[in-house]
Amino acid sequence: MAGEHTVRSYDEELSHLTNLIARMGGLAEAQLDSAVQALIKRDSDLASKVIAADAKVDEIEHEVHSFTVRLLALRQPVAHDLRMIVGALKISGDLERIADYAANVAKRALVLNQIPPVKPTAAVPRLARLVQEIVKEVLDAFVEQDRDKAVKVWKQDEEVDDMYTSLFRELITYMMEDPRNITACIHLMFIAKNIERIGDHATNIAETIHFLVQGTPIREIRPKGESVLPDPSQISRDN
Amino acid sequence: MQISSGSPFPQNTETSPGVRKVTAEDVNVYYGEKHALKSVCLDVYANEVTALIGPSGCGKSTFLRCLNRMNDLIEGARVVGRITLDGEDIYDSRLDVVQLRARIGMVFQKPNPFPKSIFDNVAYGPRIHGLAQSSGDLEEVVVTSLQRAGLYEEVKDRLGEPGTGLSGGQQQRLCIARAIAVSPEVILMDEPCSALDPIATAKVEELIDELRENYTIVIVTHSMQQAARVSQRTAFFHLGELIEVGDTEQIFTNPQQKLTQGYITGRFG
């Protein structure tokens, strides 16, 4: 929003809130990156660091919550300021979940590091790279308050869904080929699901950014990728 | 009454489905050389509270005073354009201004009870307009008006005492009771709470909300929170122009005009 408030401290507070979200986003992004690295490089130390660092993200989320409540109570924001503050509150929730999923990936990486590697481990980083890119883009969209960039991210979720579905099938094939792969493949399946969920939270953030910039929700219907679940309308009730 | 050429209409984002009670079409007001209100077009809907907001000198009070011809009392003031009440031109030369002001009552910034008893303050209007046939009728009007103004319970045992002896908040509610005693259709309020404490303000705001069931209310306020709390529609004025009018919720969550956004978020003014 162009222009400064007559009360300068209000501007400083809003900019502090934006900085908190940017910091939290940076941390969540780094957590995801480290968790994926810990998986690829079978680095248990790095995985442990990711698990421990999750508390830092939670801490910033608490800070965002109390700061938001304070701003609402003391400034009674309206219009763009109000949307910005409520948006920051929502985004902090999504970022906290993103970091949580990253920590979950790290926890499973620790387990996977105890057992021999399986081939599909290589397919997970592809999905992770795409989601990392989406998270980065959505954080840029927030900092730049760029609605178009947010919409672009929002549409990219389709690609994540497709990639996740194909990975899901690949993992099932490996398990069918050799039951000794099941333990590792199940962990990889959950890791893939966690990463896919991170993509969903990035999509939520994109929707929030659109609302806080534009004042209206995204009206388009989001393109949906292929799902691992069958279309309910195609399932016969007799089964 | 002459009608000047129209300027572009302000952004109108209203969704009010109500009945138009008062309509202002291309209203311009001049105080001598000063062009105080510029081509304002605004509809006031029945049984709604319309809030007029904007920085000092933006024309909101000027506009309010046009609605019951209070500007007639200001020397050098000239009103151009058309304002109708239920479709009837209120600036028609054949119209009785005293009758108009009985239909469109007004409550001012500072409570201004007459130096009379509480009873006589409220009974004054009905007496001069001959609205009560008997003393029993008059008493009923006074009691009902005080009840509607939420003041009766506090003053019922001292109706003979001077109105000026009441607290500020009570005096303002007395003035509201006085305004509604003549059964107006529209009540204009010019910053009715600016001299009141928060509790008295809350009581008046609660009253405004109740009154809209029977009356149409237009309120000028400097408090944006008050506009947000009491009104269904909000109009934002700036430098004599109506910049934006819309549903209050929309004006305070997603105003369409940059000037409105700037003003309500405290970026100028």
mmCIF file of C-alpha atoms in Angstrom, chain B:
data_model
loop_
_atom_site.group_PDB
_atom_site.id
_atom_site.type_symbol
_atom_site.label_atom_id
_atom_site.label_comp_id
_atom_site.label_asym_id
_atom_site.label_seq_id
_atom_site.Cartn_x
_atom_site.Cartn_y
_atom_site.Cartn_z
ATOM 1 C CA MET B 1 -34.059 25.898 -8.587
ATOM 2 C CA GLN B 2 -31.334 25.559 -11.179
ATOM 3 C CA ILE B 3 -29.489 22.388 -11.931
ATOM 4 C CA SER B 4 -25.841 22.713 -12.825
ATOM 5 C CA SER B 5 -24.084 20.469 -15.282
ATOM 6 C CA GLY B 6 -23.118 17.152 -13.722
ATOM 7 C CA SER B 7 -19.584 16.055 -12.965
ATOM 8 C CA PRO B 8 -18.533 12.425 -13.108
ATOM 9 C CA PHE B 9 -20.479 10.395 -10.587
ATOM 10 C CA PRO B 10 -18.550 9.099 -7.624
ATOM 11 C CA GLN B 11 -17.731 5.438 -7.381
ATOM 12 C CA ASN B 12 -20.876 3.826 -6.101
ATOM 13 C CA THR B 13 -20.508 0.347 -4.716
ATOM 14 C CA GLU B 14 -23.732 0.113 -2.775
ATOM 15 C CA THR B 15 -25.900 -2.950 -2.728
ATOM 16 C CA SER B 16 -28.736 -1.497 -0.621
ATOM 17 C CA PRO B 17 -31.976 -2.870 -1.922
ATOM 18 C CA GLY B 18 -34.040 -0.442 0.202
ATOM 19 C CA VAL B 19 -36.484 2.311 -0.608
ATOM 20 C CA ARG B 20 -34.960 5.678 -1.450
ATOM 21 C CA LYS B 21 -36.097 8.115 1.245
ATOM 22 C CA VAL B 22 -33.982 11.143 0.454
ATOM 23 C CA THR B 23 -32.308 11.695 -2.882
ATOM 24 C CA ALA B 24 -29.697 14.326 -3.627
ATOM 25 C CA GLU B 25 -29.048 15.018 -7.273
ATOM 26 C CA ASP B 26 -26.103 17.087 -8.369
ATOM 27 C CA VAL B 27 -26.107 19.232 -5.246
ATOM 28 C CA ASN B 28 -23.711 22.164 -5.120
ATOM 29 C CA VAL B 29 -23.377 24.532 -2.179
ATOM 30 C CA TYR B 30 -21.661 27.891 -2.213
ATOM 31 C CA TYR B 31 -20.801 30.003 0.826
ATOM 32 C CA GLY B 32 -20.310 33.317 -0.972
ATOM 33 C CA GLU B 33 -17.454 32.615 -3.371
ATOM 34 C CA LYS B 34 -16.503 29.351 -1.724
ATOM 35 C CA HIS B 35 -17.687 26.233 -3.538
ATOM 36 C CA ALA B 36 -18.265 24.028 -0.493
ATOM 37 C CA LEU B 37 -20.071 21.084 -2.037
ATOM 38 C CA LYS B 38 -19.462 19.927 -5.575
ATOM 39 C CA SER B 39 -22.050 18.010 -7.594
ATOM 40 C CA VAL B 40 -23.010 15.555 -4.894
ATOM 41 C CA CYS B 41 -25.382 12.743 -5.834
ATOM 42 C CA LEU B 42 -26.382 10.559 -2.918
ATOM 43 C CA ASP B 43 -29.376 8.414 -2.032
ATOM 44 C CA VAL B 44 -30.427 7.856 1.568
ATOM 45 C CA TYR B 45 -32.419 4.668 2.051
ATOM 46 C CA ALA B 46 -35.357 4.258 4.404
ATOM 47 C CA ASN B 47 -34.734 2.588 7.761
ATOM 48 C CA GLU B 48 -31.005 2.656 7.307
ATOM 49 C CA VAL B 49 -28.258 4.599 9.002
ATOM 50 C CA THR B 50 -26.116 6.441 6.489
ATOM 51 C CA ALA B 51 -22.830 7.747 7.876
ATOM 52 C CA LEU B 52 -21.045 10.702 6.330
ATOM 53 C CA ILE B 53 -17.312 10.720 6.979
ATOM 54 C CA GLY B 54 -14.349 12.778 5.848
ATOM 55 C CA PRO B 55 -11.750 15.224 7.121
ATOM 56 C CA SER B 56 -12.764 18.613 8.555
ATOM 57 C CA GLY B 57 -14.055 20.982 5.910
ATOM 58 C CA CYS B 58 -14.859 18.182 3.456
ATOM 59 C CA GLY B 59 -18.522 19.204 3.190
ATOM 60 C CA LYS B 60 -20.181 16.430 5.153
ATOM 61 C CA SER B 61 -21.912 18.754 7.642
ATOM 62 C CA THR B 62 -22.787 21.124 4.821
ATOM 63 C CA PHE B 63 -24.460 18.255 3.011
ATOM 64 C CA LEU B 64 -26.296 17.189 6.163
ATOM 65 C CA ARG B 65 -27.615 20.717 6.688
ATOM 66 C CA CYS B 66 -28.900 20.802 3.098
ATOM 67 C CA LEU B 67 -31.210 17.922 3.897
ATOM 68 C CA ASN B 68 -33.492 19.989 6.142
ATOM 69 C CA ARG B 69 -32.607 23.374 4.734
ATOM 70 C CA MET B 70 -30.584 24.489 7.720
ATOM 71 C CA ASN B 71 -28.282 26.215 5.229
ATOM 72 C CA ASP B 72 -31.150 28.668 4.568
ATOM 73 C CA LEU B 73 -30.229 30.184 7.920
ATOM 74 C CA ILE B 74 -26.644 30.904 6.863
ATOM 75 C CA GLU B 75 -26.157 34.214 5.129
ATOM 76 C CA GLY B 76 -24.515 33.908 1.722
ATOM 77 C CA ALA B 77 -25.185 30.198 1.468
ATOM 78 C CA ARG B 78 -26.569 29.075 -1.876
ATOM 79 C CA VAL B 79 -27.765 25.557 -2.619
ATOM 80 C CA VAL B 80 -28.007 24.425 -6.242
ATOM 81 C CA GLY B 81 -29.335 21.047 -7.347
ATOM 82 C CA ARG B 82 -32.253 18.912 -6.326
ATOM 83 C CA ILE B 83 -32.996 17.203 -3.035
ATOM 84 C CA THR B 84 -36.160 15.191 -2.651
ATOM 85 C CA LEU B 85 -37.910 13.602 0.304
ATOM 86 C CA ASP B 86 -40.119 10.751 -0.921
ATOM 87 C CA GLY B 87 -39.811 12.256 -4.379
ATOM 88 C CA GLU B 88 -40.919 15.733 -3.267
ATOM 89 C CA ASP B 89 -38.510 18.634 -3.894
ATOM 90 C CA ILE B 90 -37.640 20.037 -0.466
ATOM 91 C CA TYR B 91 -36.424 23.313 -1.990
ATOM 92 C CA ASP B 92 -39.800 23.959 -3.613
ATOM 93 C CA SER B 93 -40.754 27.553 -2.795
ATOM 94 C CA ARG B 94 -44.278 26.472 -1.796
ATOM 95 C CA LEU B 95 -42.934 24.085 0.819
ATOM 96 C CA ASP B 96 -43.320 25.014 4.492
ATOM 97 C CA VAL B 97 -39.810 24.801 5.962
ATOM 98 C CA VAL B 98 -41.132 24.407 9.510
ATOM 99 C CA GLN B 99 -43.154 21.389 8.401
ATOM 100 C CA LEU B 100 -40.105 20.046 6.546
ATOM 101 C CA ARG B 101 -38.003 20.258 9.693
ATOM 102 C CA ALA B 102 -40.701 18.388 11.591
ATOM 103 C CA ARG B 103 -40.380 15.606 9.006
ATOM 104 C CA ILE B 104 -36.583 15.798 8.992
ATOM 105 C CA GLY B 105 -35.413 16.362 12.558
ATOM 106 C CA MET B 106 -31.936 17.184 13.708
ATOM 107 C CA VAL B 107 -29.674 16.408 16.639
ATOM 108 C CA PHE B 108 -26.617 18.558 17.086
ATOM 109 C CA GLN B 109 -23.050 18.019 18.211
ATOM 110 C CA LYS B 110 -23.521 19.680 21.572
ATOM 111 C CA PRO B 111 -26.614 18.672 23.529
ATOM 112 C CA ASN B 112 -28.820 21.771 23.477
ATOM 113 C CA PRO B 113 -31.865 21.203 25.679
ATOM 114 C CA PHE B 114 -34.157 24.215 26.170
ATOM 115 C CA PRO B 115 -33.945 25.852 29.603
ATOM 116 C CA LYS B 116 -37.191 24.125 30.472
ATOM 117 C CA SER B 117 -38.252 21.011 32.312
ATOM 118 C CA ILE B 118 -37.482 17.562 30.890
ATOM 119 C CA PHE B 119 -41.195 17.194 30.119
ATOM 120 C CA ASP B 120 -41.477 20.557 28.388
ATOM 121 C CA ASN B 121 -38.372 19.918 26.301
ATOM 122 C CA VAL B 122 -40.023 16.881 24.748
ATOM 123 C CA ALA B 123 -43.520 18.409 24.707
ATOM 124 C CA TYR B 124 -42.340 21.561 22.906
ATOM 125 C CA GLY B 125 -42.493 20.189 19.355
ATOM 126 C CA PRO B 126 -45.840 18.384 19.684
ATOM 127 C CA ARG B 127 -47.315 21.552 21.254
ATOM 128 C CA ILE B 128 -46.254 23.960 18.506
ATOM 129 C CA HIS B 129 -47.187 21.510 15.768
ATOM 130 C CA GLY B 130 -50.508 20.763 17.473
ATOM 131 C CA LEU B 131 -49.816 17.046 17.542
ATOM 132 C CA ALA B 132 -51.512 16.351 20.871
ATOM 133 C CA GLN B 133 -55.246 16.893 21.309
ATOM 134 C CA SER B 134 -55.324 16.659 25.089
ATOM 135 C CA SER B 135 -52.932 16.777 28.018
ATOM 136 C CA GLY B 136 -53.250 12.990 28.218
ATOM 137 C CA ASP B 137 -52.180 12.682 24.583
ATOM 138 C CA LEU B 138 -49.283 15.018 25.202
ATOM 139 C CA GLU B 139 -48.123 13.022 28.193
ATOM 140 C CA GLU B 140 -48.278 9.849 26.149
ATOM 141 C CA VAL B 141 -46.162 11.400 23.377
ATOM 142 C CA VAL B 142 -43.603 12.608 25.930
ATOM 143 C CA VAL B 143 -43.386 9.254 27.696
ATOM 144 C CA THR B 144 -43.179 7.277 24.429
ATOM 145 C CA SER B 145 -40.499 9.603 23.057
ATOM 146 C CA LEU B 146 -38.456 9.345 26.247
ATOM 147 C CA GLN B 147 -38.850 5.576 26.185
ATOM 148 C CA ARG B 148 -37.759 5.364 22.554
ATOM 149 C CA ALA B 149 -34.767 7.520 23.384
ATOM 150 C CA GLY B 150 -33.871 5.095 26.178
ATOM 151 C CA LEU B 151 -34.100 7.834 28.792
ATOM 152 C CA TYR B 152 -37.480 7.322 30.446
ATOM 153 C CA GLU B 153 -36.389 4.938 33.202
ATOM 154 C CA GLU B 154 -33.657 7.353 34.277
ATOM 155 C CA VAL B 155 -35.883 10.455 34.445
ATOM 156 C CA LYS B 156 -39.432 9.242 35.066
ATOM 157 C CA ASP B 157 -39.443 10.549 38.659
ATOM 158 C CA ARG B 158 -38.157 13.996 37.797
ATOM 159 C CA LEU B 159 -39.887 15.050 34.597
ATOM 160 C CA GLY B 160 -40.469 18.499 36.101
ATOM 161 C CA GLU B 161 -36.784 19.153 36.692
ATOM 162 C CA PRO B 162 -34.738 21.213 34.223
ATOM 163 C CA GLY B 163 -33.358 19.335 31.224
ATOM 164 C CA THR B 164 -30.111 21.204 31.623
ATOM 165 C CA GLY B 165 -29.545 19.442 34.939
ATOM 166 C CA LEU B 166 -29.018 16.075 33.246
ATOM 167 C CA SER B 167 -25.615 14.589 32.404
ATOM 168 C CA GLY B 168 -24.197 15.187 28.905
ATOM 169 C CA GLY B 169 -25.241 11.762 27.657
ATOM 170 C CA GLN B 170 -28.714 12.125 29.126
ATOM 171 C CA GLN B 171 -29.057 15.618 27.629
ATOM 172 C CA GLN B 172 -28.182 14.232 24.203
ATOM 173 C CA ARG B 173 -30.771 11.460 24.567
ATOM 174 C CA LEU B 174 -33.243 14.152 25.713
ATOM 175 C CA CYS B 175 -32.520 16.035 22.477
ATOM 176 C CA ILE B 176 -33.109 12.809 20.538
ATOM 177 C CA ALA B 177 -36.414 12.332 22.446
ATOM 178 C CA ARG B 178 -37.303 15.932 21.559
ATOM 179 C CA ALA B 179 -36.505 15.246 17.894
ATOM 180 C CA ILE B 180 -38.612 12.091 17.722
ATOM 181 C CA ALA B 181 -41.548 13.593 19.658
ATOM 182 C CA VAL B 182 -42.810 15.218 16.454
ATOM 183 C CA SER B 183 -42.685 11.849 14.623
ATOM 184 C CA PRO B 184 -40.101 12.766 12.032
ATOM 185 C CA GLU B 185 -39.342 10.454 9.137
ATOM 186 C CA VAL B 186 -35.663 11.268 8.957
ATOM 187 C CA ILE B 187 -33.282 12.193 11.768
ATOM 188 C CA LEU B 188 -30.075 14.057 10.958
ATOM 189 C CA MET B 189 -27.300 13.780 13.513
ATOM 190 C CA ASP B 190 -24.293 16.052 13.405
ATOM 191 C CA GLU B 191 -21.556 14.391 15.452
ATOM 192 C CA PRO B 192 -24.014 13.507 18.212
ATOM 193 C CA CYS B 193 -21.451 11.775 20.409
ATOM 194 C CA SER B 194 -18.444 14.054 20.111
ATOM 195 C CA ALA B 195 -19.142 15.638 23.517
ATOM 196 C CA LEU B 196 -19.973 12.345 25.237
ATOM 197 C CA ASP B 197 -17.915 9.807 27.187
ATOM 198 C CA PRO B 198 -17.596 6.220 25.881
ATOM 199 C CA ILE B 199 -20.475 4.839 27.986
ATOM 200 C CA ALA B 200 -22.863 7.620 26.959
ATOM 201 C CA THR B 201 -21.636 7.179 23.379
ATOM 202 C CA ALA B 202 -22.419 3.454 23.521
ATOM 203 C CA LYS B 203 -25.930 4.221 24.779
ATOM 204 C CA VAL B 204 -26.563 6.699 21.973
ATOM 205 C CA GLU B 205 -25.170 4.240 19.412
ATOM 206 C CA GLU B 206 -27.428 1.506 20.750
ATOM 207 C CA LEU B 207 -30.308 3.952 20.508
ATOM 208 C CA ILE B 208 -29.440 4.833 16.889
ATOM 209 C CA ASP B 209 -29.555 1.143 16.038
ATOM 210 C CA GLU B 210 -33.001 0.797 17.636
ATOM 211 C CA LEU B 211 -34.323 3.990 16.057
ATOM 212 C CA ARG B 212 -33.623 2.878 12.534
ATOM 213 C CA GLU B 213 -36.517 0.465 12.770
ATOM 214 C CA ASN B 214 -38.859 3.470 12.636
ATOM 215 C CA TYR B 215 -36.732 6.257 11.229
ATOM 216 C CA THR B 216 -34.169 6.946 8.540
ATOM 217 C CA ILE B 217 -30.953 8.306 9.999
ATOM 218 C CA VAL B 218 -28.114 10.292 8.513
ATOM 219 C CA ILE B 219 -25.161 10.795 10.826
ATOM 220 C CA VAL B 220 -22.042 12.896 10.445
ATOM 221 C CA THR B 221 -19.201 11.545 12.499
ATOM 222 C CA HIS B 222 -15.495 12.107 12.873
ATOM 223 C CA SER B 223 -15.104 8.702 14.426
ATOM 224 C CA MET B 224 -14.636 6.095 11.751
ATOM 225 C CA GLN B 225 -15.169 3.375 14.312
ATOM 226 C CA GLN B 226 -18.544 4.919 15.078
ATOM 227 C CA ALA B 227 -19.458 5.006 11.394
ATOM 228 C CA ALA B 228 -18.443 1.358 11.151
ATOM 229 C CA ARG B 229 -20.440 0.443 14.255
ATOM 230 C CA VAL B 230 -23.717 2.232 13.619
ATOM 231 C CA SER B 231 -24.231 2.599 9.904
ATOM 232 C CA GLN B 232 -25.309 0.353 7.072
ATOM 233 C CA ARG B 233 -23.960 2.670 4.410
ATOM 234 C CA THR B 234 -21.034 5.051 4.487
ATOM 235 C CA ALA B 235 -20.297 8.025 2.273
ATOM 236 C CA PHE B 236 -16.805 9.504 2.173
ATOM 237 C CA PHE B 237 -16.413 13.205 1.367
ATOM 238 C CA HIS B 238 -13.202 15.013 0.506
ATOM 239 C CA LEU B 239 -12.719 18.677 -0.413
ATOM 240 C CA GLY B 240 -16.416 19.123 -1.113
ATOM 241 C CA GLU B 241 -16.753 16.043 -3.297
ATOM 242 C CA LEU B 242 -18.431 12.756 -2.587
ATOM 243 C CA ILE B 243 -15.597 10.350 -3.296
ATOM 244 C CA GLU B 244 -17.222 7.018 -2.561
ATOM 245 C CA VAL B 245 -20.416 5.622 -1.123
ATOM 246 C CA GLY B 246 -21.112 1.996 -0.401
ATOM 247 C CA ASP B 247 -22.083 -0.603 2.141
ATOM 248 C CA THR B 248 -20.275 0.182 5.374
ATOM 249 C CA GLU B 249 -18.728 -3.257 5.487
ATOM 250 C CA GLN B 250 -17.278 -2.854 2.035
ATOM 251 C CA ILE B 251 -16.029 0.697 2.649
ATOM 252 C CA PHE B 252 -14.087 -0.449 5.717
ATOM 253 C CA THR B 253 -12.759 -3.718 4.335
ATOM 254 C CA ASN B 254 -12.241 -3.023 0.679
ATOM 255 C CA PRO B 255 -12.759 0.597 -0.390
ATOM 256 C CA GLN B 256 -12.527 1.108 -4.126
ATOM 257 C CA GLN B 257 -11.076 4.609 -4.116
ATOM 258 C CA LYS B 258 -7.493 5.424 -3.136
ATOM 259 C CA LEU B 259 -8.611 8.565 -1.292
ATOM 260 C CA THR B 260 -11.069 6.577 0.825
ATOM 261 C CA GLN B 261 -8.422 3.979 1.563
ATOM 262 C CA GLY B 262 -5.951 6.703 2.516
ATOM 263 C CA TYR B 263 -8.389 8.449 4.823
ATOM 264 C CA ILE B 264 -9.822 5.466 6.674
ATOM 265 C CA THR B 265 -6.442 3.855 7.203
ATOM 266 C CA GLY B 266 -5.062 7.097 8.643
ATOM 267 C CA ARG B 267 -2.713 8.006 5.843
ATOM 268 C CA PHE B 268 -3.873 11.606 5.550
ATOM 269 C CA GLY B 269 -6.402 13.984 6.985
#
